[in-house]
N, CA, C and O atoms as a GROMACS GRO file, in nm:
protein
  544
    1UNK      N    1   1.845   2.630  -0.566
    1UNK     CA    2   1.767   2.554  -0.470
    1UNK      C    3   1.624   2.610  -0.467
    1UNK      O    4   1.577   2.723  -0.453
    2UNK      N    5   1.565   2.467  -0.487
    2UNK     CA    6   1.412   2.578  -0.489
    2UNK      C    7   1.325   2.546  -0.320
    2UNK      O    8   1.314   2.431  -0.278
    3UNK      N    9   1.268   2.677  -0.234
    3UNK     CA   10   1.256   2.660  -0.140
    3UNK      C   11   1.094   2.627  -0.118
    3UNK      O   12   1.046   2.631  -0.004
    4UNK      N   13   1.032   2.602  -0.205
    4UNK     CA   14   0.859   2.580  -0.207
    4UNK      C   15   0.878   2.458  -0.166
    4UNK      O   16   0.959   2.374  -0.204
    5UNK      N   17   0.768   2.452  -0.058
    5UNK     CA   18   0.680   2.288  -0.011
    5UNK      C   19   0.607   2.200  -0.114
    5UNK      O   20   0.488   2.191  -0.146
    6UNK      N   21   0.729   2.131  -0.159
    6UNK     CA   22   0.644   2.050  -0.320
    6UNK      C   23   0.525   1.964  -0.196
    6UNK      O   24   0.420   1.955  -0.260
    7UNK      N   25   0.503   1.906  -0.066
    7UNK     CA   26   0.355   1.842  -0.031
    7UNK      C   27   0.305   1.961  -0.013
    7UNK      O   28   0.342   2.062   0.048
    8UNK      N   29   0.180   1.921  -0.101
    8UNK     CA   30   0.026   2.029  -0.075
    8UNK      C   31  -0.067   2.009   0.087
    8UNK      O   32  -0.128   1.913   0.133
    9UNK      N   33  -0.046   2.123   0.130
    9UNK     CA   34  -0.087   2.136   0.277
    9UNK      C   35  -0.017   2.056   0.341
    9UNK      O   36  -0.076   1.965   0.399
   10UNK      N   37   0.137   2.066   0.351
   10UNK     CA   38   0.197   1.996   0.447
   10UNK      C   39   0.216   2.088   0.579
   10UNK      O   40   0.306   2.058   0.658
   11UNK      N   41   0.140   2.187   0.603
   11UNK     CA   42   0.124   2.260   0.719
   11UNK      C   43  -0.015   2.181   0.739
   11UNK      O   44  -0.025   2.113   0.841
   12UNK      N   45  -0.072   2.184   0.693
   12UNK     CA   46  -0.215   2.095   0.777
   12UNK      C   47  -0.360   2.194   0.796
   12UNK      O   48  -0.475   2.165   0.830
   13UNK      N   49  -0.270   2.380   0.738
   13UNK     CA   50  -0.374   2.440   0.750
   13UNK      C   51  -0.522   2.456   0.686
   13UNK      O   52  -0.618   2.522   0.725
   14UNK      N   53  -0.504   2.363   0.565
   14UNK     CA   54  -0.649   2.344   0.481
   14UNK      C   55  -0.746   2.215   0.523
   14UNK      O   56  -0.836   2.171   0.451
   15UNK      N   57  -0.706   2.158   0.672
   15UNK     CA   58  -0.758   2.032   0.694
   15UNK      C   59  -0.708   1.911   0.611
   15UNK      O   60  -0.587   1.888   0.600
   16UNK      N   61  -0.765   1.866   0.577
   16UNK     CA   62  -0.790   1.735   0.524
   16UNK      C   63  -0.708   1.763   0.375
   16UNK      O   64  -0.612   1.698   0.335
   17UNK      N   65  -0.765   1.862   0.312
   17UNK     CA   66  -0.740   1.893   0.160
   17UNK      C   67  -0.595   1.819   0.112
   17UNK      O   68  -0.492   1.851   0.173
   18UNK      N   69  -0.590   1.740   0.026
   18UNK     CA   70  -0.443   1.702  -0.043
   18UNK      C   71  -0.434   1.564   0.038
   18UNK      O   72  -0.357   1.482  -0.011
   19UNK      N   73  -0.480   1.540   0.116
   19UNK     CA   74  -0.440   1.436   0.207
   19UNK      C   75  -0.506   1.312   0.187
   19UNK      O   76  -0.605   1.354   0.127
   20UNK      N   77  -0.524   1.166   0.195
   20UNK     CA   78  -0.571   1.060   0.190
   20UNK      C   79  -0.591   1.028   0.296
   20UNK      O   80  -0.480   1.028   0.350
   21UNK      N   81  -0.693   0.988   0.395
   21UNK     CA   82  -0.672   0.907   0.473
   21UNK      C   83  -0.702   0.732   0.470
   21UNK      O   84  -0.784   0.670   0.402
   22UNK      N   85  -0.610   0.688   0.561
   22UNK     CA   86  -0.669   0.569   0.554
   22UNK      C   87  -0.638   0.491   0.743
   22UNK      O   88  -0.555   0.517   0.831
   23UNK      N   89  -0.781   0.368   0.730
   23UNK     CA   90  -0.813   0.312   0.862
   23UNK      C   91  -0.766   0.174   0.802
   23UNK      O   92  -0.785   0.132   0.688
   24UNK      N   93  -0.697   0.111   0.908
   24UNK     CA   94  -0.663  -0.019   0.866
   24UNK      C   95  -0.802  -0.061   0.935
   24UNK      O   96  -0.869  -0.020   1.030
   25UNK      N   97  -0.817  -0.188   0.818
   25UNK     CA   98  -0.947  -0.301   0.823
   25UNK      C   99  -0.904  -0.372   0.982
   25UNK      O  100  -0.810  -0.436   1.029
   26UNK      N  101  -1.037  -0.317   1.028
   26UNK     CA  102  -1.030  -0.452   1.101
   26UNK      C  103  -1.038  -0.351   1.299
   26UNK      O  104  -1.086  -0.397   1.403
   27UNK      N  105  -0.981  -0.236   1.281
   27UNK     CA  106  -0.883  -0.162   1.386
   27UNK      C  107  -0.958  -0.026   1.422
   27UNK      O  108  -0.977   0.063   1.339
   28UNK      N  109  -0.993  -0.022   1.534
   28UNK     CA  110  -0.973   0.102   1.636
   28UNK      C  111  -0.979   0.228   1.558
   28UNK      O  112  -1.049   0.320   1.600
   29UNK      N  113  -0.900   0.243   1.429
   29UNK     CA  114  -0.778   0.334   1.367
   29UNK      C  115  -0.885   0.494   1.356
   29UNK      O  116  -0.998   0.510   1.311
   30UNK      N  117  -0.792   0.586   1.417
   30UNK     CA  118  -0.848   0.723   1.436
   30UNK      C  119  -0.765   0.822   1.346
   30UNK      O  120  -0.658   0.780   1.302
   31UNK      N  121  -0.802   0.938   1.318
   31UNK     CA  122  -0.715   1.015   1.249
   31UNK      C  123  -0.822   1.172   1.278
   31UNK      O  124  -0.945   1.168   1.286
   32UNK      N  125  -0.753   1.279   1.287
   32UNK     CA  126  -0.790   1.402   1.300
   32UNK      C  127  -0.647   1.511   1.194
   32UNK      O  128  -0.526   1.489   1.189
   33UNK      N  129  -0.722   1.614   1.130
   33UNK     CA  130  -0.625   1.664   1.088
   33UNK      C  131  -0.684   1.813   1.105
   33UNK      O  132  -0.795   1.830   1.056
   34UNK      N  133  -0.639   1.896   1.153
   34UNK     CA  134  -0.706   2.028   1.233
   34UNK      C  135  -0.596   2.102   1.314
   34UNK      O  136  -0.513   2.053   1.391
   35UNK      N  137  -0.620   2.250   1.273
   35UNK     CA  138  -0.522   2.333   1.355
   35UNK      C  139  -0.361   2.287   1.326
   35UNK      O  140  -0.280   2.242   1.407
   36UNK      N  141  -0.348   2.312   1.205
   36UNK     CA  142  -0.194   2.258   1.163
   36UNK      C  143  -0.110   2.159   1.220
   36UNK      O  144   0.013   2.166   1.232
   37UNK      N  145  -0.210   2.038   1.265
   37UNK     CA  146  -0.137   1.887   1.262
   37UNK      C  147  -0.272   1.809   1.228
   37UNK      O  148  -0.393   1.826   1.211
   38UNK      N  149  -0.151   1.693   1.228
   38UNK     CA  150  -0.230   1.570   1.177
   38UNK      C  151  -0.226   1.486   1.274
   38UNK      O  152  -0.115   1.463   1.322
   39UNK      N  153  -0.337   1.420   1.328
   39UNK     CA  154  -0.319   1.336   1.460
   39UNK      C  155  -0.390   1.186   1.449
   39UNK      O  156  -0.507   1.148   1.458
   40UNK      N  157  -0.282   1.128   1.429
   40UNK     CA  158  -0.334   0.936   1.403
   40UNK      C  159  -0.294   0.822   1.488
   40UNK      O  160  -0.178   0.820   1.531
   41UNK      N  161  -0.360   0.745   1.511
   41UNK     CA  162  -0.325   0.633   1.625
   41UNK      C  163  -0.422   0.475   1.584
   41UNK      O  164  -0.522   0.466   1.513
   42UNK      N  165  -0.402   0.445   1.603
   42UNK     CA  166  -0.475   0.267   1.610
   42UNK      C  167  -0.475   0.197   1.458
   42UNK      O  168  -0.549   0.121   1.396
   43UNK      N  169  -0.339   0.274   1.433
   43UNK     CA  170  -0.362   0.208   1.249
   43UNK      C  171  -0.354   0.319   1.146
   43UNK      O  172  -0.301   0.327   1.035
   44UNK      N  173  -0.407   0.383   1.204
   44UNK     CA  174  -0.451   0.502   1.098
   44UNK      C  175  -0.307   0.572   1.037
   44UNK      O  176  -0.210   0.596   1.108
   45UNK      N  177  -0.316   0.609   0.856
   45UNK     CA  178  -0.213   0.680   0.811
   45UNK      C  179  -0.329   0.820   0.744
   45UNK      O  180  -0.449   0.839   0.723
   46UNK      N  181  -0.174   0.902   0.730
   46UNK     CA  182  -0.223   1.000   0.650
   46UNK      C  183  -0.144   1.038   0.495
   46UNK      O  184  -0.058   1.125   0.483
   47UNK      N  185  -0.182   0.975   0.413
   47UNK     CA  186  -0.086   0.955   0.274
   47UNK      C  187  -0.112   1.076   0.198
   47UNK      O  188  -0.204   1.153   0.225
   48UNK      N  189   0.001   1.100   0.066
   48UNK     CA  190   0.010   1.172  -0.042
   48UNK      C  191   0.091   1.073  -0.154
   48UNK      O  192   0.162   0.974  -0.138
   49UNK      N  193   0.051   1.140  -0.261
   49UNK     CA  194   0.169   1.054  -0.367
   49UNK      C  195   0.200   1.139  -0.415
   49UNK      O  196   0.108   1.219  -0.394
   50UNK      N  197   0.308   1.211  -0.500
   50UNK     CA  198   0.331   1.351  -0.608
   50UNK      C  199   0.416   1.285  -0.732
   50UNK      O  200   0.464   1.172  -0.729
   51UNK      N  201   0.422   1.348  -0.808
   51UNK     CA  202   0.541   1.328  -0.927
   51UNK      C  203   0.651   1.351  -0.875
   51UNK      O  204   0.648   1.418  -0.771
   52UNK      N  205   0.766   1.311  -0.920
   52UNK     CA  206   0.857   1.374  -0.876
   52UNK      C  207   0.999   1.393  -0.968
   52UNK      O  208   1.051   1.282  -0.960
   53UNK      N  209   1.088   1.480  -1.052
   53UNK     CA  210   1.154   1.499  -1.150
   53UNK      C  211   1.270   1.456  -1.082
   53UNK      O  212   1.267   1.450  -0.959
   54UNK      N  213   1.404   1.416  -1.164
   54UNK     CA  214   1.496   1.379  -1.112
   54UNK      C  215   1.576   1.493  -1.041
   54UNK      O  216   1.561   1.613  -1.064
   55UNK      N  217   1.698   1.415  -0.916
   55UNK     CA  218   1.717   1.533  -0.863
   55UNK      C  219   1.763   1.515  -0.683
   55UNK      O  220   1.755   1.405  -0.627
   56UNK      N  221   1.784   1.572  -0.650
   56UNK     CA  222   1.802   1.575  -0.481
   56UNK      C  223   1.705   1.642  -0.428
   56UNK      O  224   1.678   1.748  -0.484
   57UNK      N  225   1.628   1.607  -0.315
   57UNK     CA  226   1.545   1.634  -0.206
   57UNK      C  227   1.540   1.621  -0.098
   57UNK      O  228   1.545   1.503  -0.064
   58UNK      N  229   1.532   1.695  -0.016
   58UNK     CA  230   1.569   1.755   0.156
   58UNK      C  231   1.379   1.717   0.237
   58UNK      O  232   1.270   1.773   0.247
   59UNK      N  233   1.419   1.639   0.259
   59UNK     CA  234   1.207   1.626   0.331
   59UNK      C  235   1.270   1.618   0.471
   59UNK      O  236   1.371   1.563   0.513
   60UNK      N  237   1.156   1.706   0.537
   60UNK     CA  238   1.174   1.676   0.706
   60UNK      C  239   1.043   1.742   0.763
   60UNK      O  240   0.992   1.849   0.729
   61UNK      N  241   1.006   1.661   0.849
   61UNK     CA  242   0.857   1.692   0.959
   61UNK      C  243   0.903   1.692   1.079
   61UNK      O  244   1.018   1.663   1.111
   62UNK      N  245   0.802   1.729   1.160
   62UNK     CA  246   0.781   1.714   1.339
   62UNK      C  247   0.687   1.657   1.408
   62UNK      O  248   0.570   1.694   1.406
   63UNK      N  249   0.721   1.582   1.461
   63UNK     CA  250   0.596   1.500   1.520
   63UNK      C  251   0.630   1.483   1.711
   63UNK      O  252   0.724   1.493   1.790
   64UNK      N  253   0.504   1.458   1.711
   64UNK     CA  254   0.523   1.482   1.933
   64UNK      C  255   0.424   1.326   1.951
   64UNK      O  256   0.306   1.312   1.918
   65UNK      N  257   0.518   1.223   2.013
   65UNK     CA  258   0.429   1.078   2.011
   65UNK      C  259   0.487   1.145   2.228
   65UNK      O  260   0.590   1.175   2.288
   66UNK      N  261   0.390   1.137   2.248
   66UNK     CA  262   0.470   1.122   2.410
   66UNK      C  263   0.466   0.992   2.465
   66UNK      O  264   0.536   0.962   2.561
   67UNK      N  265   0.383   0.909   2.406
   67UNK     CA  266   0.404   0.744   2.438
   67UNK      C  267   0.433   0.676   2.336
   67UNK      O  268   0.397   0.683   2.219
   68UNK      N  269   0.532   0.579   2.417
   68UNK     CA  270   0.587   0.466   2.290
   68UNK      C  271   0.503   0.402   2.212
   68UNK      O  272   0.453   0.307   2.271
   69UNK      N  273   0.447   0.423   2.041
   69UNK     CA  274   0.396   0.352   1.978
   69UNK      C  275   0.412   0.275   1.872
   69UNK      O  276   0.312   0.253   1.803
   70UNK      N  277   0.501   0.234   1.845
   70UNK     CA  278   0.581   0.194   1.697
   70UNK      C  279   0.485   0.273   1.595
   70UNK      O  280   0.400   0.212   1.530
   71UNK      N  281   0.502   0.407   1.584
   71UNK     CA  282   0.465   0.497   1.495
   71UNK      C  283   0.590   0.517   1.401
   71UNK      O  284   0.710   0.526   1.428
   72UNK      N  285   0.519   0.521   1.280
   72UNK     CA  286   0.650   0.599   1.160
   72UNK      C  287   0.606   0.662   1.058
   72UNK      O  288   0.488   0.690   1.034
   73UNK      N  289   0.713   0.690   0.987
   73UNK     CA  290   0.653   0.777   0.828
   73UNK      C  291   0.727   0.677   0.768
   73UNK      O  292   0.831   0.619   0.800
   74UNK      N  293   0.611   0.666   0.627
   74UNK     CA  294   0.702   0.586   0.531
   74UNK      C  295   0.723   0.658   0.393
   74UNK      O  296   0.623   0.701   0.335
   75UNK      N  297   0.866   0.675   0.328
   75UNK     CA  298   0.819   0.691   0.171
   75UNK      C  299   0.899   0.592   0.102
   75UNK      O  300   0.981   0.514   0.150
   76UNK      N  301   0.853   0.611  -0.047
   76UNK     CA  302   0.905   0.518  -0.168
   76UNK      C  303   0.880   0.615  -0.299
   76UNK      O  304   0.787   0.693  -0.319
   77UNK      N  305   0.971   0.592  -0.365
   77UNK     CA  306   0.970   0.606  -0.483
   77UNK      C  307   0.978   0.494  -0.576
   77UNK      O  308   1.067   0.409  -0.569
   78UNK      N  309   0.882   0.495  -0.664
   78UNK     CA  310   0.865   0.347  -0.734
   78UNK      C  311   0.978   0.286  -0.820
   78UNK      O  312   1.043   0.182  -0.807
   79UNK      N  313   0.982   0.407  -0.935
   79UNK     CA  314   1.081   0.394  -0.998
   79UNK      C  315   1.280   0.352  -0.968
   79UNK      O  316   1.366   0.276  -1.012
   80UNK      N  317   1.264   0.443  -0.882
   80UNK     CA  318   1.402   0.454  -0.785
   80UNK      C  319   1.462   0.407  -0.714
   80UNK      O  320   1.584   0.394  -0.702
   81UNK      N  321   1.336   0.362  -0.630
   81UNK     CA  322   1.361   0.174  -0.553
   81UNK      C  323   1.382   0.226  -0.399
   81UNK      O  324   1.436   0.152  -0.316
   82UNK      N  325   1.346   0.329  -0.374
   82UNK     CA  326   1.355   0.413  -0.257
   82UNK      C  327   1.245   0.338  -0.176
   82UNK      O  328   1.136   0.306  -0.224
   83UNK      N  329   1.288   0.310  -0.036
   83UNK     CA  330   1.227   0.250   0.066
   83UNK      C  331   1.311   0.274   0.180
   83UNK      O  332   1.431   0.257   0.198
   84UNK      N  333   1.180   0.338   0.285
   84UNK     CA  334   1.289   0.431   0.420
   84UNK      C  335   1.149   0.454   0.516
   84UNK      O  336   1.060   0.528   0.474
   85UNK      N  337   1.137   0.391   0.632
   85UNK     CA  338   1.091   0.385   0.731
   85UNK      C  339   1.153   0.463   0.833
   85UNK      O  340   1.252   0.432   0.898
   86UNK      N  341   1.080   0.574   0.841
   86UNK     CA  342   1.156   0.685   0.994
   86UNK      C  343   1.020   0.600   1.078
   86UNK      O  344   0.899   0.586   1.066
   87UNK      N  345   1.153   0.548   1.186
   87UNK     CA  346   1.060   0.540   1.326
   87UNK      C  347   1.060   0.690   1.413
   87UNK      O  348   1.164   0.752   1.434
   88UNK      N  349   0.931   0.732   1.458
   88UNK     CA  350   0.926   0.830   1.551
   88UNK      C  351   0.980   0.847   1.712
   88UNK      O  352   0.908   0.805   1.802
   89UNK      N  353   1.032   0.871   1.724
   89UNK     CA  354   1.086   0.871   1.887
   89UNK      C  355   0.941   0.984   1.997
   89UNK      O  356   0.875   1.086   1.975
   90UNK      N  357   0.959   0.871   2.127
   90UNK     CA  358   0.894   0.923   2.214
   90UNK      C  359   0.962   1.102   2.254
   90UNK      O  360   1.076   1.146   2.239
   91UNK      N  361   0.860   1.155   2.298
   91UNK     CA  362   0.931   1.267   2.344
   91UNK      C  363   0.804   1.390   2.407
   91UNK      O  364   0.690   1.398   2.362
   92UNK      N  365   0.857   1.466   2.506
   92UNK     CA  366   0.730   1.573   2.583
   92UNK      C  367   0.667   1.702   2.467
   92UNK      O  368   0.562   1.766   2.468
   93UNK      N  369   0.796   1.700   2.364
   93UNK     CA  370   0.769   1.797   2.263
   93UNK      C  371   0.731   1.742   2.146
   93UNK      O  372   0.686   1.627   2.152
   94UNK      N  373   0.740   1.811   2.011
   94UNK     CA  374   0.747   1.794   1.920
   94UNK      C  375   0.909   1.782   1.867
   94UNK      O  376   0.988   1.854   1.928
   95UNK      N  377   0.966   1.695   1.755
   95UNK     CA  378   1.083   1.637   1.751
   95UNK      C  379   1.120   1.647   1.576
   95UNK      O  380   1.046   1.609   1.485
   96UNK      N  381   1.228   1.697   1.565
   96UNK     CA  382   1.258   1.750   1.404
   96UNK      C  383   1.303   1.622   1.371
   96UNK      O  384   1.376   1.557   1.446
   97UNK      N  385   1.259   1.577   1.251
   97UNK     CA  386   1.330   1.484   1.201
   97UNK      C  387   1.353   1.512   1.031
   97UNK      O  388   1.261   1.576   0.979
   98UNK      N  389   1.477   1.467   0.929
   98UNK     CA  390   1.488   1.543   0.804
   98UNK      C  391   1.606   1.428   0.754
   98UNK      O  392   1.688   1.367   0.823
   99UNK      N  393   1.575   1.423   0.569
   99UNK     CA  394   1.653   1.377   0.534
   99UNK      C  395   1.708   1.359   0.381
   99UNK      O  396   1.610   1.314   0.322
  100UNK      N  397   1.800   1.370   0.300
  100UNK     CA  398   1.761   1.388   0.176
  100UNK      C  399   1.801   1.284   0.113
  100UNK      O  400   1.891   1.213   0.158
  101UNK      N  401   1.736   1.255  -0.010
  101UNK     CA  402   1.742   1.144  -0.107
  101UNK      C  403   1.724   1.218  -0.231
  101UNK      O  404   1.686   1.332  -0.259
  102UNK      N  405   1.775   1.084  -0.318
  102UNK     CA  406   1.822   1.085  -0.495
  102UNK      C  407   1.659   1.056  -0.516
  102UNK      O  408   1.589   0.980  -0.449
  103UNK      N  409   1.610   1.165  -0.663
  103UNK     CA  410   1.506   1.081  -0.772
  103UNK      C  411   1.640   1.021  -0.907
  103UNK      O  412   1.706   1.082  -0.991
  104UNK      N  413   1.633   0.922  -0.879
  104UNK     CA  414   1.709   0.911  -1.051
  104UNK      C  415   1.640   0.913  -1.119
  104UNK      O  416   1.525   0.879  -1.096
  105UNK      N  417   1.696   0.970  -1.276
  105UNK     CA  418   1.665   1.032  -1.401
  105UNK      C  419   1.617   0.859  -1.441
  105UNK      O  420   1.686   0.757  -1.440
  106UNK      N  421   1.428   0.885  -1.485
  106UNK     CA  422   1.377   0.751  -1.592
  106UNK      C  423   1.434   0.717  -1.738
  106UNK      O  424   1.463   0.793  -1.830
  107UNK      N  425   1.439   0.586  -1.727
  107UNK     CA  426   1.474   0.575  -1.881
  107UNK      C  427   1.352   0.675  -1.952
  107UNK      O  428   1.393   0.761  -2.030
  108UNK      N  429   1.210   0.667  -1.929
  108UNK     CA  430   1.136   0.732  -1.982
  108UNK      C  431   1.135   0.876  -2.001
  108UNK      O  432   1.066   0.926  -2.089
  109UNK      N  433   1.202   0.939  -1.931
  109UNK     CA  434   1.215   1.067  -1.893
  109UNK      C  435   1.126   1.126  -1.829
  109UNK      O  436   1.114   1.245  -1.801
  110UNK      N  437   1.065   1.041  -1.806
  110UNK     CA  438   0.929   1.091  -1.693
  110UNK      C  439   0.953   1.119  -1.538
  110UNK      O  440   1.061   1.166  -1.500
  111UNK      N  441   0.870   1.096  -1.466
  111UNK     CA  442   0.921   1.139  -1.327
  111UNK      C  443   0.870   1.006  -1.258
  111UNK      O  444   0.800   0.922  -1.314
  112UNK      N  445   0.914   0.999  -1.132
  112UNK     CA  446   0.890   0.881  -1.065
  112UNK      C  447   0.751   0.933  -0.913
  112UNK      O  448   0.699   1.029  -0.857
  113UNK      N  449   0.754   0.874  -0.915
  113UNK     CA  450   0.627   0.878  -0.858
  113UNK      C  451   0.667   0.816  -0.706
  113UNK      O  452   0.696   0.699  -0.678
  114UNK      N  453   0.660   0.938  -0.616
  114UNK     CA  454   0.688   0.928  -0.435
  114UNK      C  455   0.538   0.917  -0.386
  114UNK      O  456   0.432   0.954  -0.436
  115UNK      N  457   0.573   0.848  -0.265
  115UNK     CA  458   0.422   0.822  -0.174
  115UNK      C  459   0.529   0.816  -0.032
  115UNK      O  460   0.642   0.777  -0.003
  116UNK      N  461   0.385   0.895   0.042
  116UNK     CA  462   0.444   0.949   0.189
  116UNK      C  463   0.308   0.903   0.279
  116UNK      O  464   0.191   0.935   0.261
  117UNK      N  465   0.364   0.824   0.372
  117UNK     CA  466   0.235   0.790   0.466
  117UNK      C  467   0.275   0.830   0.596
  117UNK      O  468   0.386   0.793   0.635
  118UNK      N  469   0.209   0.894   0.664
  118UNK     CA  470   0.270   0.920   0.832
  118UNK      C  471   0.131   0.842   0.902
  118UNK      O  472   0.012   0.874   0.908
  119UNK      N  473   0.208   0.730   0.950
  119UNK     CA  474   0.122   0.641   1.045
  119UNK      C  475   0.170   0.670   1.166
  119UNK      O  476   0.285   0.700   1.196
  120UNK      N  477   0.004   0.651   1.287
  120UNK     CA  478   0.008   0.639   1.387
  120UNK      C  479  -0.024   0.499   1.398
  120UNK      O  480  -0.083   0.434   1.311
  121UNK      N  481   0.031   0.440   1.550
  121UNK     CA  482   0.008   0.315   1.587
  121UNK      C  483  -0.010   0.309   1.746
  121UNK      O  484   0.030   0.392   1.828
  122UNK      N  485  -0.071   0.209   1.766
  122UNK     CA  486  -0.116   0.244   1.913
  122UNK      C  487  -0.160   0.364   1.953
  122UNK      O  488  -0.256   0.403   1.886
  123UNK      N  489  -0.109   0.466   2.073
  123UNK     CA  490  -0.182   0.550   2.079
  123UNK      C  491  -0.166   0.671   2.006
  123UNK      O  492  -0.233   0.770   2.034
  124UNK      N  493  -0.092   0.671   1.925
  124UNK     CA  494  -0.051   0.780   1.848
  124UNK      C  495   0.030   0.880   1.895
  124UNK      O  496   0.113   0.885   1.986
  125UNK      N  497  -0.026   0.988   1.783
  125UNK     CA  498   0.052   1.164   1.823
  125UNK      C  499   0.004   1.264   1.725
  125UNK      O  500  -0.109   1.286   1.681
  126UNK      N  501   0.115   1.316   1.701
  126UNK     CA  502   0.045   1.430   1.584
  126UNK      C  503   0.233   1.470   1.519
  126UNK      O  504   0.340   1.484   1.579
  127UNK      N  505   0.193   1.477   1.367
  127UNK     CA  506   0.252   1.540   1.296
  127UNK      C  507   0.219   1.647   1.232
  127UNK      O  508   0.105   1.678   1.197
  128UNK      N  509   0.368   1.739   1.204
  128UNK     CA  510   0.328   1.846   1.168
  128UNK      C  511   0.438   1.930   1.106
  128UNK      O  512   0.555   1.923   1.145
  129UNK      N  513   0.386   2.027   0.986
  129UNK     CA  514   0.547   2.107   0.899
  129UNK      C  515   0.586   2.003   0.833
  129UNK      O  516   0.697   1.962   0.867
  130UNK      N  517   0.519   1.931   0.728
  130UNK     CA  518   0.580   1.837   0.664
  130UNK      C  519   0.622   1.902   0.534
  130UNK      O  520   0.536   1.971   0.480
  131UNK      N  521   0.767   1.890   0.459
  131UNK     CA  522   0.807   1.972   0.375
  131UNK      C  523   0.890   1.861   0.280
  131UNK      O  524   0.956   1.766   0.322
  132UNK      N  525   0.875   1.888   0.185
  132UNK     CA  526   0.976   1.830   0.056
  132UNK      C  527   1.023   1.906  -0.018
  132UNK      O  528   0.937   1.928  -0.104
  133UNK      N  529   1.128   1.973  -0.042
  133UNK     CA  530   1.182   2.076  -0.113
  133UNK      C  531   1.313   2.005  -0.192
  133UNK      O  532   1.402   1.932  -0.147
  134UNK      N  533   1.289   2.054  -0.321
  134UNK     CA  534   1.412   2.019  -0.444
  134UNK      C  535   1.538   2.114  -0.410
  134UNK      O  536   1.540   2.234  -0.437
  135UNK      N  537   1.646   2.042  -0.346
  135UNK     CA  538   1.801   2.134  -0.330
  135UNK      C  539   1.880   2.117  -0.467
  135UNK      O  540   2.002   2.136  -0.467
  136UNK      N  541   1.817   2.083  -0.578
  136UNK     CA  542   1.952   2.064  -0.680
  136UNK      C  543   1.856   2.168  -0.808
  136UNK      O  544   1.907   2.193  -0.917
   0.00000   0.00000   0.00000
């Protein structure tokens, strides 16, 4: 089992570094990433994409929304056909959430290619400790 954080700065401590942001057109959309979280609301995500080799993977973050916003994280893997919307739950703290999924092996033998967006909506929150680690 390998225990390294395959997302780059998924502690949040390099700022911004590794991270994409994006403002939906049109929207409000805010984003701050400082002091080991990431904090988005009115639209706003905070994306990565990585390679990824075939295999099993354990990903889990924390996030603190204290008001109801239809906030979530999304990932996909292209190849793999992976599509999984974590809705965030309200809560006074910060809230563990974790889960693992298959890369299947490419006909190409290449790797498939994951993308991770943690959107805020409405008023947001902050995420934080975002980790993807290979268990196989």
């Amino acid at each position: 089992m390998q225990t390294d954080n395959l997302i780059p700065n998924g502690d949040f401590s390099q700022g911004d570094k590794e991270w994409r942001i994006y403002f939906s057109p049109g929207s409000p959309a805010w984003a701050e990433i400082r002091d080991g979280y990431c904090h988005v609301k009115e639209g706003a995500a905070a994306e990565q994409t990585l390679e990824l080799a075939a295999g099993t993977y354990y990903f889990s973050f924390e996030c603190l929304f204290p008001e109801a916003s239809k906030s979530y994280v999304n990932l996909a893997l292209e190849m793999s056909g992976l599509r999984k919307q974590i809705d965030v739950r309200t809560g006074p703290d910060y809230l563990p959430y974790a889960m693992t999924f298959e890369v299947a092996a490419q006909q190409s033998g290449g790797p498939d290619l994951f993308s991770l967006a943690l959107r805020g909506n409405q008023v947001g929150g902050k995420y934080r400790n975002v980790r993807l680690i290979s268990i196989d």
